Amino acid sequence: KQEVTQIPAALSVPEGENLVLNCSFTDSAIYNLQWFRQDPGKGLTSLLLIQSSQREQTSGRLNASLDKSSGRSTLYIAASQPGDSATYLCAQRGNDMRFGAGTRLTVKP
Amino acid sequence: NAGVMQNPRHLVRRRGQEARLRCSPMKGHSHVYWYRQLPEEGLKFMVYLQKENIIDESGMPKERFSAEFPKEGPSILRIQQVVRGDSAAYFCASSRGTANLANTGELFFGEGSRLTVL
């Protein structure tokens, strides 16, 4: 059964810290892995998409890595800001797309 | 180029009524996915459709829920005889095609429809 797990479920950090969000998946038949951001009451905003042939993608202060052999992806956020507070979801794209439960991030000023 | 459009954004129904949620995919996209998000939980896959065909409905409850994506018009998620447990946010996503080693099949999401059952 395809499962996507995110750790931790919630994270609170002071402004300026670098942080890592973890995502693990069980299905090796992965085409890509995508990280999303969701603000309360809103839809999903795509942050980064890593294809199965790639190892990482970067956008601004965000860096996502993918290790298919271990079934893991990490989202690294540098110099966190209060505006980064949101829920971060990872999703594994096989024949469909399966989501983790998310990490709820709070960045305190 | 408009994104994925969902309506209504908010819907209130009483127990036993019907709820219809609509999703218009991005221009050029023929693949539609529906997800349900319960409060404080992640997104759960419900159904995957292409024009006039249901490809995968493994996440759909066996009763009261149905989905369609007609040749013309938006995709519709229909919930009959709603119960309080149906209260959730329902998200639609679309893609140009499937994912494979050559194509990302990237999904684009709408803002969601929030159903409240009284």
PDB file of C-alpha atoms in Angstrom, chain A residues 7 9-10 20 22 25 27 31 41 44 49 53-55 64 66 71 77 83 93 96-97 101:
ATOM      1  CA  ILE A   7       7.783  14.154  10.329  1.00  0.00           C
ATOM      2  CA  ALA A   9       3.671  16.842  12.478  1.00  0.00           C
ATOM      3  CA  ALA A  10       4.260  20.310  13.880  1.00  0.00           C
ATOM      4  CA  VAL A  20      14.374  20.627   7.647  1.00  0.00           C
ATOM      5  CA  ASN A  22      11.047  15.224   6.314  1.00  0.00           C
ATOM      6  CA  PHE A  25       7.319   7.136   1.027  1.00  0.00           C
ATOM      7  CA  ASP A  27       6.265   2.998  -3.115  1.00  0.00           C
ATOM      8  CA  TYR A  31       7.702   9.482 -11.074  1.00  0.00           C
ATOM      9  CA  GLY A  41      -8.464  27.869   4.623  1.00  0.00           C
ATOM     10  CA  LEU A  44      -2.281  24.238  -2.271  1.00  0.00           C
ATOM     11  CA  LEU A  49       8.772  19.321  -7.970  1.00  0.00           C
ATOM     12  CA  SER A  53      15.771  11.218 -12.217  1.00  0.00           C
ATOM     13  CA  GLN A  54      16.765  14.271 -10.182  1.00  0.00           C
ATOM     14  CA  ARG A  55      18.245  14.514  -6.720  1.00  0.00           C
ATOM     15  CA  ALA A  64      14.227  19.901  -1.753  1.00  0.00           C
ATOM     16  CA  LEU A  66      14.983  13.199  -3.210  1.00  0.00           C
ATOM     17  CA  GLY A  71      12.316   6.489   0.085  1.00  0.00           C
ATOM     18  CA  ILE A  77      14.108  26.198   4.459  1.00  0.00           C
ATOM     19  CA  GLY A  83       5.653  34.521   6.463  1.00  0.00           C
ATOM     20  CA  ARG A  93       3.380  11.042  -7.866  1.00  0.00           C
ATOM     21  CA  ASP A  96      -1.924   9.018  -9.042  1.00  0.00           C
ATOM     22  CA  MET A  97      -0.763  11.365  -6.305  1.00  0.00           C
ATOM     23  CA  ALA A 101      -0.533  14.557   6.475  1.00  0.00           C
TER      24      ALA A 101
END
